Coordinates of C-alpha atoms and ligand atoms in Angstrom, one line a residue:
M1 CA -75.0 142.3 -50.2
P2 CA -78.8 142.8 -50.3
D3 CA -80.0 144.9 -53.1
P4 CA -82.9 147.1 -51.8
F5 CA -84.4 147.6 -55.2
Y6 CA -84.2 143.9 -56.0
E7 CA -85.1 142.4 -52.7
S8 CA -88.2 144.5 -52.4
G9 CA -89.8 142.5 -55.2
L10 CA -90.4 144.4 -58.4
P11 CA -87.5 146.7 -59.4
R12 CA -88.0 150.4 -59.4
V13 CA -87.2 151.5 -62.9
L14 CA -86.3 155.1 -63.5
S15 CA -87.5 156.6 -66.8
R16 CA -84.8 158.2 -69.0
P17 CA -85.7 161.8 -68.0
E18 CA -85.7 160.8 -64.3
R19 CA -82.2 159.3 -64.8
L20 CA -81.0 162.5 -66.5
L21 CA -82.4 164.6 -63.7
D22 CA -80.9 162.4 -61.2
R23 CA -77.4 162.7 -62.7
L24 CA -77.8 166.5 -63.0
V25 CA -78.7 166.8 -59.3
H26 CA -75.7 164.7 -58.3
A27 CA -73.5 166.7 -60.6
L28 CA -74.6 170.1 -59.2
L29 CA -75.0 169.5 -55.5
P30 CA -71.8 169.5 -53.4
A31 CA -71.6 165.9 -52.1
P32 CA -70.7 165.0 -48.6
C33 CA -67.8 162.6 -48.0
L34 CA -69.2 159.1 -48.3
G35 CA -67.1 158.0 -45.4
C36 CA -67.7 160.6 -42.7
G37 CA -70.3 163.0 -44.1
R38 CA -68.1 166.1 -44.0
P39 CA -68.6 168.5 -46.9
L40 CA -66.3 167.9 -49.8
P41 CA -64.7 170.7 -51.9
A42 CA -67.1 172.0 -54.6
A43 CA -64.9 170.4 -57.3
G44 CA -65.5 167.0 -55.7
A45 CA -62.9 164.5 -54.4
P46 CA -61.7 161.1 -55.7
L47 CA -64.1 158.4 -54.6
N48 CA -66.3 161.1 -53.0
L49 CA -64.0 160.6 -49.9
C50 CA -62.2 163.4 -48.0
A51 CA -58.5 163.0 -47.6
V52 CA -58.8 161.5 -44.1
C53 CA -61.2 158.8 -45.3
R54 CA -59.1 158.1 -48.4
A55 CA -56.1 157.5 -46.1
A56 CA -58.2 155.1 -44.1
L57 CA -58.8 152.7 -47.1
V58 CA -57.5 149.4 -45.9
P59 CA -55.0 147.5 -48.1
N60 CA -55.2 143.7 -48.4
P61 CA -53.1 141.7 -46.0
R62 CA -49.6 141.0 -47.3
Q63 CA -49.6 137.3 -46.1
A64 CA -52.2 136.0 -48.4
C65 CA -52.9 133.1 -50.9
A66 CA -51.4 134.0 -54.3
V67 CA -54.6 132.9 -56.0
C68 CA -57.6 133.8 -53.9
L69 CA -56.1 136.4 -51.6
R70 CA -57.3 134.7 -48.4
P71 CA -55.1 135.8 -45.6
L72 CA -52.8 133.2 -44.3
A73 CA -51.8 132.9 -40.6
A74 CA -48.1 132.0 -41.3
H75 CA -45.4 134.6 -40.9
A76 CA -43.0 133.8 -43.8
L77 CA -44.5 132.2 -46.9
P78 CA -42.7 131.5 -50.2
E79 CA -43.6 133.7 -53.1
G80 CA -46.7 132.4 -54.9
Y81 CA -47.9 130.3 -52.0
R82 CA -51.4 128.9 -52.4
C83 CA -53.9 128.2 -49.6
G84 CA -55.0 124.5 -49.1
A85 CA -58.3 125.1 -50.9
C86 CA -56.6 126.6 -54.0
Q87 CA -54.0 123.7 -54.0
Q88 CA -56.8 121.1 -53.9
S89 CA -59.4 122.6 -56.2
P90 CA -58.2 125.9 -57.7
P91 CA -60.7 128.4 -58.9
A92 CA -61.1 128.9 -62.7
F93 CA -59.4 132.3 -62.5
D94 CA -55.6 132.2 -62.3
R95 CA -55.4 134.9 -59.6
L96 CA -57.5 137.5 -57.9
I97 CA -56.2 141.0 -57.6
A98 CA -57.9 143.5 -55.2
L99 CA -56.8 147.0 -54.5
W100 CA -58.3 147.2 -51.0
S101 CA -60.0 145.2 -48.4
Y102 CA -63.7 145.6 -48.5
Q103 CA -64.4 147.4 -45.3
P104 CA -65.1 151.1 -44.3
P105 CA -64.9 153.5 -46.0
L106 CA -64.7 151.4 -49.3
D107 CA -68.0 149.8 -48.6
A108 CA -69.7 153.2 -48.6
V109 CA -68.2 154.0 -52.0
V110 CA -69.3 150.7 -53.5
R111 CA -72.8 151.2 -52.0
G112 CA -72.9 154.6 -53.6
L113 CA -72.0 153.1 -56.9
K114 CA -74.5 150.2 -56.7
F115 CA -77.4 151.6 -54.8
G116 CA -76.9 155.4 -54.7
R117 CA -76.9 155.9 -58.5
L118 CA -73.5 157.5 -58.3
D119 CA -72.3 155.8 -61.5
Y120 CA -69.3 158.1 -61.9
L121 CA -67.8 156.4 -58.9
G122 CA -67.0 153.6 -61.3
R123 CA -64.6 155.9 -63.1
H124 CA -63.1 157.0 -59.8
L125 CA -62.5 153.4 -58.9
A126 CA -61.1 152.7 -62.3
E127 CA -58.6 155.5 -61.9
A128 CA -57.6 154.2 -58.5
L129 CA -57.1 150.7 -59.9
A130 CA -55.0 152.0 -62.9
A131 CA -52.9 154.2 -60.6
G132 CA -52.3 151.5 -58.0
L133 CA -52.0 148.4 -60.2
G134 CA -51.4 149.7 -63.8
P135 CA -48.2 147.7 -64.7
R136 CA -49.7 144.4 -63.4
L137 CA -52.9 145.0 -65.5
A138 CA -51.6 146.3 -68.8
K139 CA -50.3 142.9 -69.9
H140 CA -53.8 141.6 -70.6
D141 CA -55.5 141.4 -74.0
R142 CA -59.1 142.2 -73.1
V143 CA -61.0 143.8 -70.2
V144 CA -64.3 142.0 -69.5
P145 CA -66.9 143.1 -66.9
V146 CA -68.9 140.6 -65.0
P147 CA -72.5 141.0 -66.3
L148 CA -75.3 141.9 -64.1
H149 CA -78.6 140.1 -63.9
W150 CA -80.9 141.9 -66.4
R151 CA -83.5 142.7 -63.7
R152 CA -80.8 144.4 -61.5
R153 CA -79.4 146.2 -64.5
L154 CA -82.9 147.5 -65.3
A155 CA -83.5 148.7 -61.8
R156 CA -80.0 150.3 -61.5
G157 CA -79.8 151.7 -65.0
Y158 CA -76.3 150.4 -65.4
N159 CA -73.9 147.6 -64.5
Q160 CA -71.5 148.8 -61.9
A161 CA -68.8 146.4 -63.1
E162 CA -69.0 147.8 -66.5
R163 CA -68.8 151.4 -65.1
I164 CA -65.4 150.3 -63.6
A165 CA -64.2 148.2 -66.6
R166 CA -64.7 150.7 -69.4
P167 CA -62.7 153.6 -68.1
L168 CA -60.1 151.2 -66.7
A169 CA -59.7 149.6 -70.2
G170 CA -59.3 153.2 -71.6
R171 CA -56.6 154.0 -69.1
L172 CA -54.8 150.7 -69.9
G173 CA -55.2 151.1 -73.7
L174 CA -57.0 147.8 -73.9
P175 CA -60.3 146.9 -75.6
C176 CA -63.3 146.4 -73.2
V177 CA -65.6 143.7 -74.4
Q178 CA -68.9 142.5 -73.0
A179 CA -67.9 138.9 -73.7
L180 CA -70.0 137.3 -70.9
A181 CA -73.8 137.0 -70.7
R182 CA -76.0 135.8 -68.0
R183 CA -77.6 132.5 -69.1
R184 CA -81.1 133.0 -67.9
G185 CA -83.3 134.3 -65.1
T186 CA -82.1 132.4 -62.0
P187 CA -83.9 132.6 -58.6
P188 CA -82.4 135.2 -56.3
Q189 CA -79.3 133.7 -54.7
S190 CA -80.6 134.7 -51.3
L191 CA -83.5 132.1 -51.6
L192 CA -81.1 129.2 -52.1
G193 CA -79.0 127.1 -49.9
R194 CA -75.2 127.1 -50.2
E195 CA -75.0 124.0 -52.5
E196 CA -77.9 125.1 -54.7
R197 CA -76.3 128.5 -54.9
L198 CA -73.0 127.1 -56.2
V199 CA -74.7 124.8 -58.7
N200 CA -76.9 127.7 -59.8
L201 CA -73.9 130.0 -60.2
R202 CA -71.8 127.5 -62.1
K203 CA -74.3 127.6 -65.0
A204 CA -75.0 131.3 -64.8
F205 CA -72.6 132.6 -67.5
R206 CA -72.0 131.9 -71.1
V207 CA -69.8 133.5 -73.8
P208 CA -71.9 134.1 -76.9
R209 CA -68.9 134.7 -79.2
P210 CA -66.0 132.6 -78.1
E211 CA -63.7 134.0 -80.8
G212 CA -63.7 137.2 -78.8
V213 CA -61.7 135.7 -76.0
R214 CA -60.1 132.6 -77.6
G215 CA -56.3 132.4 -77.0
L216 CA -56.4 135.6 -75.0
H217 CA -55.4 136.8 -71.5
V218 CA -58.6 138.3 -70.0
L219 CA -58.9 140.8 -67.2
L220 CA -62.2 140.0 -65.5
V221 CA -63.6 143.0 -63.6
D222 CA -66.1 143.2 -60.8
D223 CA -66.6 145.7 -58.0
V224 CA -66.2 143.4 -55.0
A225 CA -65.3 139.7 -54.3
T226 CA -66.9 138.0 -51.4
T227 CA -66.4 134.3 -51.7
G228 CA -65.1 134.6 -55.2
A229 CA -67.8 132.2 -56.5
T230 CA -69.2 134.6 -59.0
L231 CA -65.7 135.3 -60.4
D232 CA -65.0 131.6 -60.5
A233 CA -68.2 130.9 -62.4
A234 CA -67.5 133.8 -64.9
A235 CA -63.9 132.6 -65.3
T236 CA -65.1 129.0 -65.9
A237 CA -67.2 130.2 -68.9
L238 CA -64.3 132.3 -70.3
K239 CA -61.9 129.4 -70.0
K240 CA -64.4 127.1 -71.7
A241 CA -64.6 129.6 -74.5
G242 CA -60.8 129.3 -74.9
A243 CA -59.3 132.1 -72.9
V244 CA -55.8 131.0 -71.9
A245 CA -55.6 133.1 -68.7
V246 CA -58.1 135.0 -66.5
T247 CA -57.1 137.5 -63.9
A248 CA -60.0 138.5 -61.7
L249 CA -59.8 142.2 -60.6
V250 CA -61.9 143.9 -57.9
A251 CA -61.7 147.1 -56.0
G252 CA -62.4 145.3 -52.7
R253 CA -62.0 141.8 -51.3
T254 CA -64.2 140.9 -48.3
P255 CA -61.9 140.4 -45.4
L256 CA -61.8 136.7 -44.3
E257 CA -60.4 135.0 -41.2
P258 CA -56.8 133.9 -41.7
V259 CA -56.4 130.2 -42.3
L260 CA -53.5 127.8 -42.6
G261 CA -54.2 125.2 -45.3
D262 CA -58.0 125.4 -45.7
R263 CA -60.3 128.0 -47.2
G264 CA -63.0 127.1 -44.7
E265 CA -66.6 128.3 -44.8
D266 CA -66.9 131.5 -46.7
P267 CA -69.7 133.9 -46.0
T268 CA -72.3 133.8 -48.8
E269 CA -71.9 136.0 -51.9
Ligands
LIG1 ZN1 -64.4 161.6 -44.8
LIG2 ZN1 -56.4 130.5 -52.1

């Protein structure tokens, strides 16, 4: 997804007082529903969505690859069935879990979190993830957010993945650790071709203190999965550092065309 602050060249950096004022304004003004624009109750609403829009959140298709969640066109698949791509070259994460399909109105919530400075939506998403998936998530040892490129973090004032990961870890009673770091300034992915993008991504993450994840089951958290390439690259670094298992968790998975056997050409991340 294009980042208007980032794509426009130099990031717009808010000063600390500006950020505080920004948060105060968001806290005081009654917000409209992010899905349909109708006014919300003064006390606010989960995900800044009205009840109608919350009911319109789309679950992931049931017939999907057990690893990457790509929908599969078959009718009856055995439990744990993997798509052809995951059978041939599985990603570094053991499985991807998504609460919803990334389409309206979830896209508006995620845009609000990423570009609208509504950082509290991270907590709302964490609560939804814990309520919807709690028992599947609690068996991990550590919660690790996907780090943001420093320039984006500077422009945004926070890392949206961390805004989801921290309250989620709190709800699950697990430690949240910033185990991953971005390796260096890499050119914007949008300027690169698909192959370069993958090579570039594969080297993007490192684990500065491997002892923090060695021998552990890691719950790797991001807001959205598109191709899964970012999560794959982050999981590769965690596994290299000695993590025994990595579950990738996102609020939304970009809907992909159903396939039988092959992952096909994913849209770019
Ligand atoms: Zn609504
Ligand atoms: Zn798959």
